[in-house]
Amino acid sequence: MPKLKVDGIEVEVPPGSTVLQACEAAGKEVPRFCYHDRLSIAGNCRMCLVEVKPGPPKPAASCALPAGDGMEVFTDSEMAKKGRAGVMEFLLINHPLDCPICDQGGECDLQDQAMGFGHAGSRYRENKRAVEDKYMGPLINTIMTRCIHCTRCVRFSTEVAGVDDIGLINRGENAEITTLEHAVASELSGNVIDLCPVGALTSKPYAFAARPWELTKTETIDVMDAVGSSIRVDARSNEVLRVLPRLHEDVNEEWISDKTRFACDGLSRQRLDQPYIRGADGRLAPASWQDALKLASEKLKEAGGSKVAAIIGDHANVEAMFALKGVMDGLGSPNIDCRQDGAALDASVTTSYRFNTTIAGIEEADACLIIGSDPRLEAPVLNSRIRKRYLQGGLHIGVVGPKTNLTYKYEYLGAGGETLQKLADGSHGFCQILKTAKRPMLILGMGALTRRDGFSVLSAARKIADDTGMVLSDWNGFNVLHTAASRVGGLMLGCVPDEGGKSTNEILAGAKSGEISIVYLLGADEIDTSQLDNAFVIYQGHHGDAGAHKASIIFPSAAYTEQNGIFVNTEGRIQIAKRAAFPPGEAKEDWAILRALSGELDEVLPYDTQDELRLSLQDSNNAFLAIDTIEPATWSEFGVSGAIDPAPFNSPISNFYMTDPISRASETMAKCVDEIIGTTEATGTDG
């Protein structure tokens, strides 16, 4: 490991480190524009100049200079200061420091570094260059005259996102960052906004909506998929204006998907803000909380246990599910299911429904089998981790299921059950690749588990894992990729049918036949609501979506940004979501609604506050004590052996931009559907 001195401070850095990284290790600030830890080194901006001895009598770009043993680096020498000031002067020849009218005001690296390392004025008196703005779609706003050609956006799109929609053309003064004049076709495109250090790329939906000092910033968790990305929600008054990523090396690094970032405008549209009761005329009419709770309790008492059922939606937090299970237990009903898509998941074996490799563990894998999943649409951030590992080399990927562009090369093995059967019995050639790999893994998606033969598919996947050596003492390569943020938490709580109880599909069939008379929907909108025509439906949710349209009683609840709650991501990682705004009108937190309902039912839940609820929750499952950790789990038997349907596997997500009530209510997501997917299908934003 090379040892060197930085401003007299001796540091030791790993082999292959750059001088800039050595400076950071020594606690010395070196300005930069083009350099980024997660992107390849470009050496474009030359802002990171330092003096190096022994070396040439001129400053060197520290981002591209390997750290060598015995080097002496000076970050604040006169040579380094003059070099940076000169570079800054050149950068500002073309970039106007138009801070009062720039949407980056208060968050601009160029502004900060011009103050810290630039000249007080400019000697440039000629006309500045003007560059035509480029079109990058409904999400990214461009002011290309500000661009300094750091190429961060180009490197991100090609290296991380895996698309070639952004590039640099021409040379010298004529160089321009450009696109092919169409929307950037990536589910991660919004990250270039964060990467741009000068305000050339800004958020189109957020443009000139607010200044950063006006916003209340809340660190929380994303629920738009099951990855559980760390995010920061910025709100003004009671309106969420933007969502930004937070650093979490083990989950999302510093990236988030476009749906996570831009669907937040759906939080202020089509909201349920007061209780409703459907009258004799078949129309929903506003009601008081007292009347709605009283009517709901009367209906639930009248129906009795086996006639009542509950289905849990994709955004429910752990506290809400725990409270709902308590209400259902009090009613004596075994009919509860957190798997609203009907996925074949075994709640009794923890390893059977988790991403056991962990998201960060993907980087250790050397073979990967993807079954019935399109991770690019189902979990874009996780897919970028697979691409990252692929680019390092030595990762052989096989796919059974939909044949799509995953942003990396893979061997297409087959479409569905027939190929899976060959893999399970060891006759497929890809089995040998898995057997010879040191760290093999498989990813089992909901496209394979939501079929009638789901448990047989689950069993076959487990057999592949056993036969190919995926489960070792220090490695578990069996992974289930969920699409719902609530799913793993619900399974940990046991929100599945008790003995004699009905699953989601059975509940819907029972509601249609009259066997089930009351269905409680906790934010469940991704179901076939046409089967609920004969049932009395109690809907608890935050948007007027599919479930609300069938409801006899509506309890308005808070969205994920409007209440504190625990979520568990696809890895089994316990996470805390925090309130960033207050729910509209008379809407209340999910657990509080269920606590009030239990009081009307004379089966009062044993807690009055959320803190007391969490103590009860932790008593029932110690795993919820450890935030941001993954509880170890034991590998064991699961699944049911049986015939596998040869039909092809299909991803449960065909439209990435609209998968839940929030994104379906978003005008920004509707624009993405129109411009990127190109559908003419009417959405909820059409009125």
XYZ file of C-alpha atoms in Angstrom:
687
model
C 0.000 0.000 0.000
C 1.537 3.328 -1.084
C 2.467 5.852 1.601
C 2.573 9.543 0.728
C 2.395 12.951 2.346
C -0.437 15.398 1.737
C 0.383 18.878 3.059
C 2.753 17.222 5.495
C 0.215 14.619 6.671
C 1.328 11.035 6.053
C -1.416 8.763 4.681
C -1.534 5.182 3.455
C -4.005 4.363 0.690
C -5.052 1.135 -1.082
C -3.213 0.214 -4.299
C -4.768 1.876 -7.344
C -5.935 4.945 -5.428
C -5.597 8.362 -6.998
C -3.909 11.382 -5.509
C -7.341 12.986 -5.068
C -8.484 10.043 -2.970
C -5.293 10.317 -0.935
C -6.053 13.988 -0.321
C -9.538 13.085 0.885
C -8.046 10.449 3.197
C -5.855 13.181 4.678
C -8.884 15.417 5.218
C -7.889 17.939 2.555
C -10.526 19.440 0.282
C -9.728 19.363 -3.413
C -12.274 21.012 -5.726
C -13.568 19.001 -8.673
C -16.308 19.044 -11.298
C -15.830 16.062 -13.566
C -14.647 13.545 -10.969
C -17.220 11.336 -9.254
C -16.532 8.322 -7.050
C -18.976 6.053 -8.925
C -18.046 7.047 -12.467
C -14.988 6.459 -14.617
C -12.249 9.079 -14.524
C -12.469 11.658 -17.317
C -9.985 14.353 -16.281
C -11.947 16.986 -18.201
C -12.310 19.960 -15.923
C -8.725 20.223 -14.475
C -10.145 21.856 -11.364
C -8.502 19.338 -9.047
C -4.963 20.623 -9.681
C -2.355 19.992 -7.000
C 1.432 20.338 -6.785
C 3.271 17.010 -6.696
C 6.918 16.265 -5.825
C 8.796 14.634 -7.362
C 7.138 15.693 -10.556
C 7.060 18.234 -13.360
C 7.178 21.948 -12.488
C 3.470 22.404 -13.151
C 0.271 21.441 -11.332
C -1.188 17.953 -11.957
C -4.800 16.788 -12.155
C -5.154 14.755 -8.965
C -8.211 12.773 -10.127
C -6.249 10.938 -12.822
C -2.844 10.695 -11.131
C -2.111 7.365 -9.373
C -0.926 7.731 -5.799
C 2.683 6.582 -5.576
C 4.892 5.643 -2.671
C 6.969 8.555 -1.353
C 4.958 11.270 -3.110
C 4.605 14.707 -1.584
C 1.352 16.449 -2.468
C 0.557 20.116 -1.815
C -3.088 21.147 -2.098
C -2.737 24.779 -1.008
C 0.586 25.825 -2.520
C 0.806 28.943 -4.630
C 1.157 26.813 -7.784
C -2.035 24.871 -7.006
C -3.986 28.029 -6.130
C -2.952 29.838 -9.306
C -3.748 26.755 -11.410
C -7.260 26.401 -10.002
C -7.968 30.102 -10.335
C -6.908 29.923 -13.960
C -9.105 26.909 -14.629
C -12.071 28.608 -12.969
C -11.530 31.699 -15.103
C -11.607 29.577 -18.234
C -14.717 27.720 -17.105
C -16.528 30.997 -16.532
C -15.665 32.266 -20.017
C -18.701 30.432 -21.325
C -20.727 29.706 -18.210
C -22.713 32.717 -17.050
C -22.860 32.997 -13.265
C -26.537 33.933 -13.537
C -27.248 32.846 -9.972
C -30.392 34.954 -9.369
C -32.247 33.236 -12.211
C -30.756 29.749 -11.980
C -32.820 26.968 -10.474
C -29.685 25.604 -8.812
C -29.488 28.650 -6.560
C -28.160 27.621 -3.187
C -27.150 24.109 -4.330
C -24.563 24.833 -7.034
C -21.045 23.419 -6.903
C -19.806 25.963 -9.441
C -21.041 28.857 -7.339
C -19.388 27.465 -4.210
C -16.099 26.700 -5.899
C -16.000 30.018 -7.779
C -16.225 31.726 -4.371
C -13.624 29.477 -2.800
C -11.073 29.054 -5.562
C -11.819 31.560 -8.349
C -10.800 35.132 -9.178
C -12.763 38.066 -7.853
C -13.431 39.177 -11.437
C -12.937 38.171 -15.067
C -10.575 39.501 -17.701
C -12.777 38.110 -20.479
C -14.583 40.856 -22.382
C -15.604 39.096 -25.596
C -19.081 37.686 -26.292
C -19.781 34.442 -24.527
C -20.720 31.283 -26.370
C -24.424 30.451 -26.613
C -25.495 26.828 -26.906
C -28.936 25.663 -27.961
C -30.870 23.838 -25.252
C -31.423 20.142 -25.849
C -34.589 18.097 -25.383
C -34.239 15.299 -22.815
C -37.891 14.500 -22.132
C -40.482 15.502 -19.529
C -38.156 15.069 -16.541
C -34.897 16.890 -17.343
C -34.709 20.610 -18.070
C -31.639 21.813 -19.983
C -29.823 25.166 -20.017
C -26.824 24.099 -22.073
C -25.050 27.448 -22.118
C -24.129 26.671 -18.511
C -22.577 23.299 -19.430
C -18.832 22.965 -18.682
C -18.472 19.554 -20.395
C -17.656 17.624 -17.259
C -19.404 14.643 -18.980
C -20.835 13.300 -15.714
C -24.230 12.895 -17.387
C -22.683 11.042 -20.340
C -20.741 8.666 -18.119
C -23.712 8.008 -15.853
C -26.066 7.194 -18.721
C -23.601 4.834 -20.411
C -21.990 3.247 -17.349
C -24.703 3.120 -14.674
C -28.007 3.448 -16.521
C -26.818 1.479 -19.539
C -28.342 3.690 -22.251
C -26.624 5.716 -24.966
C -29.116 8.583 -25.099
C -26.702 11.295 -23.874
C -23.366 11.959 -25.576
C -20.672 14.512 -26.408
C -20.232 15.609 -30.032
C -17.653 17.801 -31.765
C -14.411 19.096 -30.256
C -12.951 22.215 -28.724
C -15.182 25.278 -28.694
C -17.818 23.421 -30.729
C -18.199 20.554 -28.257
C -21.765 19.990 -27.007
C -23.546 17.572 -24.723
C -26.536 16.413 -26.701
C -29.216 13.789 -27.189
C -30.984 12.438 -30.224
C -33.750 14.969 -29.445
C -35.943 12.470 -27.669
C -36.659 11.632 -24.068
C -33.887 9.800 -22.223
C -35.199 6.240 -22.130
C -33.909 5.197 -18.739
C -35.669 4.520 -15.451
C -32.742 6.227 -13.700
C -32.457 9.346 -15.877
C -33.248 11.818 -13.092
C -29.944 11.070 -11.365
C -28.106 13.207 -13.931
C -29.794 16.223 -12.305
C -28.028 15.485 -9.028
C -24.763 14.794 -10.852
C -24.701 18.047 -12.844
C -22.442 20.446 -10.891
C -23.423 23.649 -12.706
C -27.192 23.781 -13.281
C -27.097 22.789 -16.945
C -29.474 19.911 -16.127
C -32.266 20.617 -13.662
C -35.586 19.050 -12.698
C -38.314 20.058 -15.121
C -41.266 19.352 -12.762
C -39.559 21.188 -9.882
C -38.242 24.126 -11.950
C -38.621 27.419 -10.079
C -41.088 25.908 -7.618
C -39.037 26.755 -4.542
C -35.622 27.630 -3.165
C -33.839 25.086 -0.960
C -33.958 27.293 2.158
C -37.777 27.346 1.961
C -38.099 23.581 2.255
C -38.442 21.268 5.216
C -36.175 18.275 4.631
C -37.096 14.846 5.976
C -34.951 11.708 5.717
C -37.176 8.740 4.972
C -37.653 5.605 2.865
C -39.070 5.089 -0.634
C -42.038 2.724 -1.123
C -42.451 2.861 -4.902
C -40.755 -0.534 -5.126
C -39.424 -3.101 -2.690
C -35.804 -1.908 -2.719
C -36.392 0.603 0.090
C -34.123 3.325 -1.279
C -33.007 5.965 1.208
C -34.541 9.286 0.203
C -34.986 12.849 1.365
C -38.428 14.383 1.001
C -38.512 18.187 0.651
C -41.823 19.829 1.504
C -43.068 23.402 1.749
C -46.053 23.999 3.979
C -47.954 20.756 3.507
C -46.949 19.984 -0.087
C -44.175 17.614 -1.125
C -42.204 19.401 -3.849
C -39.358 17.005 -4.547
C -37.699 13.749 -3.585
C -33.917 13.337 -3.572
C -31.667 10.327 -2.907
C -29.723 9.766 0.284
C -26.503 7.811 0.500
C -26.868 4.173 1.530
C -24.062 1.977 0.255
C -25.845 -1.293 0.971
C -29.156 -0.420 -0.693
C -29.294 2.319 -3.341
C -25.758 3.773 -3.179
C -26.784 7.323 -4.165
C -29.277 6.600 -6.974
C -33.077 6.487 -7.084
C -35.506 5.616 -9.840
C -37.451 8.212 -11.806
C -40.733 7.027 -10.306
C -39.346 7.508 -6.800
C -38.090 10.988 -7.682
C -40.894 12.412 -9.788
C -44.177 10.713 -8.814
C -44.475 12.945 -5.732
C -46.880 15.330 -7.495
C -49.391 12.465 -7.331
C -49.492 13.008 -3.551
C -51.517 16.187 -4.029
C -54.008 14.836 -6.596
C -57.102 12.667 -6.303
C -56.734 12.439 -2.515
C -59.307 11.085 -0.102
C -59.672 13.718 2.587
C -62.836 12.705 4.465
C -64.872 9.542 5.178
C -67.556 8.472 2.721
C -70.541 6.156 2.945
C -72.349 4.787 -0.110
C -76.037 5.599 0.162
C -79.154 3.785 -1.029
C -78.854 5.626 -4.358
C -75.497 3.951 -4.983
C -73.514 7.193 -4.645
C -70.768 7.953 -2.146
C -71.627 10.781 0.236
C -69.388 12.549 2.792
C -69.798 11.312 6.344
C -68.336 11.905 9.785
C -65.701 9.625 11.254
C -68.132 8.608 13.960
C -70.815 7.535 11.475
C -68.362 5.721 9.205
C -66.745 3.804 12.072
C -70.119 2.957 13.608
C -71.524 1.600 10.340
C -68.342 -0.395 9.659
C -68.402 -1.961 13.128
C -72.094 -2.860 12.797
C -71.496 -4.582 9.468
C -68.424 -6.434 10.746
C -70.205 -7.639 13.905
C -73.210 -8.735 11.878
C -71.138 -10.738 9.384
C -69.089 -12.736 11.846
C -65.560 -14.072 11.515
C -65.527 -16.400 8.506
C -67.609 -13.970 6.427
C -65.025 -11.223 6.797
C -61.773 -10.965 4.852
C -58.938 -8.454 4.496
C -56.499 -7.759 1.657
C -53.404 -5.640 2.227
C -52.027 -3.304 -0.429
C -48.470 -2.579 -1.517
C -47.797 0.601 0.510
C -49.014 -0.493 3.940
C -46.525 -0.018 6.758
C -45.839 -2.666 9.375
C -47.814 -0.884 12.112
C -50.952 -0.753 9.937
C -50.678 -4.442 9.036
C -50.089 -5.385 12.655
C -53.176 -3.421 13.733
C -55.305 -4.927 10.935
C -54.233 -8.427 11.902
C -55.221 -7.614 15.483
C -58.678 -6.477 14.324
C -59.145 -9.604 12.194
C -58.052 -11.845 15.064
C -60.558 -10.062 17.293
C -63.303 -10.785 14.754
C -62.228 -14.417 14.568
C -61.451 -14.239 10.867
C -58.574 -16.274 9.366
C -59.022 -14.568 5.985
C -56.185 -12.062 5.666
C -53.545 -11.808 2.950
C -50.719 -9.352 2.253
C -50.119 -10.938 -1.170
C -52.663 -8.984 -3.198
C -51.131 -10.268 -6.442
C -51.644 -13.869 -5.308
C -47.913 -14.671 -5.149
C -46.949 -18.131 -3.895
C -44.866 -17.178 -0.871
C -44.321 -19.240 2.252
C -44.448 -17.016 5.346
C -43.191 -19.833 7.611
C -39.693 -19.945 6.042
C -37.977 -16.562 6.093
C -35.322 -17.423 3.509
C -38.019 -18.430 1.031
C -39.216 -14.867 0.494
C -36.136 -12.662 1.012
C -33.354 -11.389 -1.213
C -30.842 -13.417 0.772
C -27.746 -12.390 -1.164
C -28.531 -8.765 -0.183
C -28.365 -5.992 -2.762
C -24.736 -5.190 -1.975
C -23.955 -8.920 -2.126
C -24.716 -8.908 -5.859
C -21.214 -7.517 -6.347
C -19.745 -10.797 -5.052
C -21.698 -13.058 -7.435
C -20.064 -14.718 -10.436
C -23.169 -16.366 -11.938
C -26.783 -15.226 -11.910
C -30.006 -16.919 -13.003
C -33.044 -14.607 -13.385
C -36.428 -16.384 -13.377
C -39.681 -14.615 -14.252
C -38.432 -11.126 -13.558
C -37.559 -7.915 -15.376
C -35.426 -6.181 -12.733
C -34.999 -3.102 -14.932
C -38.713 -2.294 -14.493
C -39.336 -3.947 -11.129
C -36.303 -2.537 -9.289
C -34.174 -0.184 -11.449
C -31.686 0.590 -8.673
C -31.112 -3.104 -7.988
C -30.735 -3.687 -11.729
C -28.013 -1.026 -11.842
C -26.158 -3.034 -9.182
C -26.301 -6.120 -11.424
C -24.982 -4.014 -14.323
C -22.211 -2.670 -12.107
C -21.122 -6.226 -11.300
C -21.434 -7.214 -14.982
C -19.108 -4.394 -16.077
C -16.456 -5.655 -13.662
C -16.335 -8.865 -15.716
C -16.688 -12.505 -14.791
C -20.469 -12.539 -14.281
C -22.439 -15.020 -16.389
C -26.159 -14.169 -16.482
C -28.971 -16.435 -17.661
C -32.617 -15.385 -18.061
C -35.784 -17.469 -18.019
C -38.790 -15.302 -18.781
C -39.418 -12.150 -20.755
C -36.757 -11.269 -23.292
C -36.050 -7.583 -22.720
C -33.198 -5.077 -22.664
C -31.806 -5.337 -19.124
C -28.896 -2.948 -19.950
C -26.388 -5.823 -19.832
C -25.733 -8.934 -21.902
C -27.225 -12.224 -20.828
C -27.817 -15.714 -22.148
C -31.479 -16.186 -22.957
C -32.374 -19.667 -21.736
C -36.095 -19.831 -22.494
C -39.492 -18.282 -21.912
C -41.092 -20.228 -19.114
C -41.923 -23.419 -17.280
C -40.369 -25.880 -19.711
C -36.926 -24.290 -19.351
C -37.309 -24.063 -15.578
C -38.099 -27.778 -15.425
C -34.885 -28.587 -17.307
C -32.900 -26.421 -14.915
C -34.540 -28.121 -11.935
C -33.747 -31.636 -13.145
C -30.181 -30.633 -14.077
C -30.450 -31.363 -17.804
C -29.950 -27.746 -18.921
C -26.432 -26.627 -19.848
C -26.608 -23.542 -17.643
C -26.659 -25.779 -14.556
C -22.978 -26.528 -15.098
C -22.172 -22.813 -15.068
C -23.976 -22.450 -11.755
C -22.246 -25.497 -10.286
C -18.749 -24.304 -11.205
C -19.360 -20.748 -9.927
C -17.998 -19.796 -6.499
C -20.850 -17.398 -5.700
C -23.900 -18.397 -7.801
C -27.241 -16.685 -7.276
C -30.748 -16.712 -8.671
C -33.419 -14.031 -8.704
C -36.992 -15.277 -8.622
C -39.536 -12.671 -9.673
C -43.247 -12.207 -9.129
C -43.852 -13.046 -12.781
C -43.061 -16.654 -11.893
C -44.767 -16.799 -8.490
C -48.143 -15.229 -9.262
C -49.253 -18.098 -11.511
C -51.429 -21.034 -10.461
C -48.334 -23.224 -10.308
C -46.481 -20.649 -8.165
C -45.636 -23.029 -5.314
C -44.301 -25.591 -7.804
C -42.122 -22.869 -9.342
C -40.927 -21.918 -5.852
C -40.039 -25.542 -5.138
C -38.181 -25.875 -8.455
C -36.177 -22.716 -7.734
C -35.229 -24.053 -4.304
C -34.121 -27.340 -5.895
C -31.914 -25.433 -8.357
C -30.345 -23.567 -5.429
C -29.694 -26.811 -3.546
C -28.377 -28.771 -6.526
C -26.001 -26.065 -7.772
C -24.485 -25.166 -4.407
C -26.021 -21.715 -4.031
C -26.455 -22.049 -0.280
C -23.189 -22.146 1.675
C -22.214 -21.329 5.239
C -21.279 -17.754 4.270
C -23.445 -17.308 1.161
C -27.104 -17.702 0.240
C -27.728 -17.197 -3.455
C -31.515 -17.751 -3.353
C -33.311 -14.452 -3.883
C -36.905 -13.350 -4.289
C -37.396 -9.934 -5.869
C -40.592 -8.337 -4.610
C -42.455 -5.493 -6.255
C -44.395 -4.343 -3.169
C -42.877 -2.351 -0.303
C -45.223 -3.931 2.242
C -44.777 -7.561 1.222
C -41.821 -8.756 3.313
C -43.076 -6.947 6.413
C -46.506 -8.554 5.976
C -44.976 -12.014 5.650
C -42.859 -11.463 8.763
C -46.028 -10.555 10.665
C -47.814 -13.645 9.362
C -50.420 -11.663 7.413
C -51.380 -14.740 5.421
C -54.388 -17.017 5.823
C -54.493 -19.051 9.024
C -55.554 -22.693 8.855
C -58.845 -22.797 6.987
C -58.429 -19.202 5.844
C -58.636 -17.841 2.308
C -55.901 -16.296 0.184
C -56.431 -13.228 -2.018
C -57.750 -15.130 -5.037
C -60.014 -17.228 -2.798
C -61.287 -14.096 -1.043
C -62.188 -12.507 -4.372
C -63.890 -15.701 -5.540
C -65.736 -15.935 -2.210
C -66.857 -12.319 -2.484
C -68.219 -13.009 -5.954
C -70.098 -16.131 -4.841
C -71.409 -14.571 -1.622
C -69.348 -16.773 0.691
C -67.490 -13.649 1.835
C -69.809 -10.776 2.696
C -67.345 -8.079 3.859
C -63.922 -7.323 2.359
C -61.583 -4.879 4.112
C -59.092 -3.343 1.682
C -56.031 -1.766 3.307
C -54.858 0.264 0.320
C -55.384 -2.741 -1.974
C -55.936 -1.431 -5.511
C -54.034 -3.933 -7.673
C -56.753 -6.583 -7.566
C -59.651 -7.563 -9.793
C -62.230 -5.276 -8.205
C -64.968 -6.518 -10.570
C -65.305 -9.560 -8.281
C -66.328 -7.340 -5.363
C -69.732 -6.301 -6.752
C -71.639 -8.566 -4.338
C -69.601 -7.739 -1.230
C -69.690 -4.916 1.286
C -66.289 -3.245 0.788
C -64.531 -1.152 3.419
C -61.658 0.712 1.799
C -58.892 2.365 3.786
C -56.521 4.327 1.572
C -55.196 7.685 0.505
C -56.246 7.938 -3.159
C -59.499 7.583 -5.027
C -58.209 4.605 -6.971
C -59.689 1.236 -7.978
C -60.491 0.062 -4.435
C -62.287 3.297 -3.524
C -64.538 2.996 -6.582
C -65.978 -0.265 -5.184
C -66.147 0.859 -1.561
C -69.273 1.022 0.561
C -67.320 2.848 3.270
C -64.117 4.853 2.739
C -61.657 5.626 5.540
C -59.213 8.314 4.292
C -55.662 7.565 5.373
C -52.230 9.135 5.170
C -49.749 8.414 2.373
C -46.230 7.167 3.107
C -44.850 10.723 3.340
C -47.549 11.688 5.878
C -47.047 9.163 8.654
C -44.248 7.494 10.564
C -43.957 3.810 9.867
C -41.750 0.743 9.616
C -41.105 -0.937 6.271
C -39.095 -4.040 5.413
C -37.409 -4.134 2.007
C -36.921 -7.129 -0.268
C -33.703 -8.077 1.601
C -35.527 -8.207 4.943
C -33.916 -4.932 6.065
C -35.940 -3.093 8.754
C -36.383 0.566 7.757
C -38.059 3.638 9.233
C -40.176 6.027 7.163
C -40.774 9.462 8.694
C -43.531 12.004 8.281
C -42.616 14.849 5.921
C -46.072 16.461 5.688
C -49.507 16.095 7.253
C -52.373 14.256 5.561
C -55.070 16.397 3.926
C -58.420 17.194 5.510
C -59.687 14.585 7.944
C -57.369 11.788 6.793
C -55.616 9.902 9.607
C -52.711 7.541 10.077
C -53.481 3.947 9.157
C -52.856 2.405 12.574
C -54.973 5.075 14.300
C -57.976 4.303 12.077
C -57.758 0.605 12.914
C -57.304 1.361 16.605
C -60.472 3.479 16.544
C -62.340 0.728 14.664
C -61.294 -1.853 17.258
C -62.848 0.343 19.925
C -66.161 0.399 18.058
C -65.978 -3.387 17.734
C -65.511 -3.770 21.503
C -62.234 -5.602 20.751
C -59.925 -2.800 21.767
C -56.316 -3.190 20.594
C -53.882 -3.047 23.561
C -52.173 0.247 22.684
C -53.112 3.912 22.456
C -50.028 5.402 20.810
C -47.705 4.378 18.003
C -44.874 3.896 20.484
C -47.006 1.451 22.461
C -47.925 -0.296 19.224
C -44.247 -0.701 18.352
C -43.553 -2.205 21.759
C -46.312 -4.768 21.126
C -44.901 -5.346 17.648
C -41.420 -5.961 18.992
C -42.776 -8.341 21.604
C -44.343 -10.398 18.832
C -41.188 -10.354 16.654
C -37.775 -9.331 17.967
C -36.544 -8.667 14.425
C -38.311 -5.301 14.481
C -35.990 -4.117 17.240
C -32.994 -3.701 14.968
C -33.402 -0.842 12.502
C -31.391 -0.945 9.242
C -30.289 -4.507 9.879
C -31.135 -7.888 8.392
C -31.975 -10.661 10.811
C -30.134 -13.939 9.997
C -32.406 -16.729 8.794
C -32.021 -20.486 8.426
C -32.312 -22.307 5.108
C -34.934 -25.063 5.081
C -37.525 -26.809 2.921
C -40.283 -24.803 1.224
C -42.484 -24.922 -1.840
C -44.678 -27.764 -3.099
C -43.428 -30.222 -5.693
C -45.707 -30.465 -8.684
C -46.129 -30.024 -12.392
C -44.961 -26.728 -13.879
C -47.028 -25.081 -16.586
C -44.868 -24.675 -19.737
C -46.439 -21.257 -20.404
C -44.007 -18.302 -20.508
C -43.285 -16.146 -17.464
C -44.320 -12.502 -17.758
C -43.181 -9.571 -15.645
C -45.968 -8.141 -13.461
C -44.949 -4.638 -14.566
C -45.514 -3.535 -18.138
C -45.812 0.201 -17.431
C -42.995 1.248 -15.104
C -44.366 4.744 -14.581
C -47.800 3.760 -13.240
C -47.845 0.905 -10.751
C -49.715 2.286 -7.738
C -52.299 4.936 -6.770
C -49.680 7.673 -6.264
C -47.953 7.231 -9.620
C -51.288 6.832 -11.423
C -52.373 10.210 -10.013
C -49.131 11.903 -11.098
C -49.227 14.279 -14.072
C -45.466 13.882 -14.481
C -45.761 10.112 -14.746
C -48.584 10.542 -17.281
C -46.237 12.652 -19.432
C -43.578 9.924 -19.189
C -46.096 7.324 -20.325
C -47.055 9.482 -23.315
C -43.523 10.397 -24.377
C -41.410 7.401 -23.388
C -43.769 4.443 -23.600
C -45.917 6.117 -26.255
C -49.262 4.774 -25.140
C -52.538 6.474 -25.917
C -54.319 4.791 -23.026
C -56.313 7.191 -20.858
C -55.073 7.635 -17.306
C -56.477 9.063 -14.135
C -55.017 12.448 -14.996
C -57.325 12.759 -17.994
C -60.198 13.644 -15.669
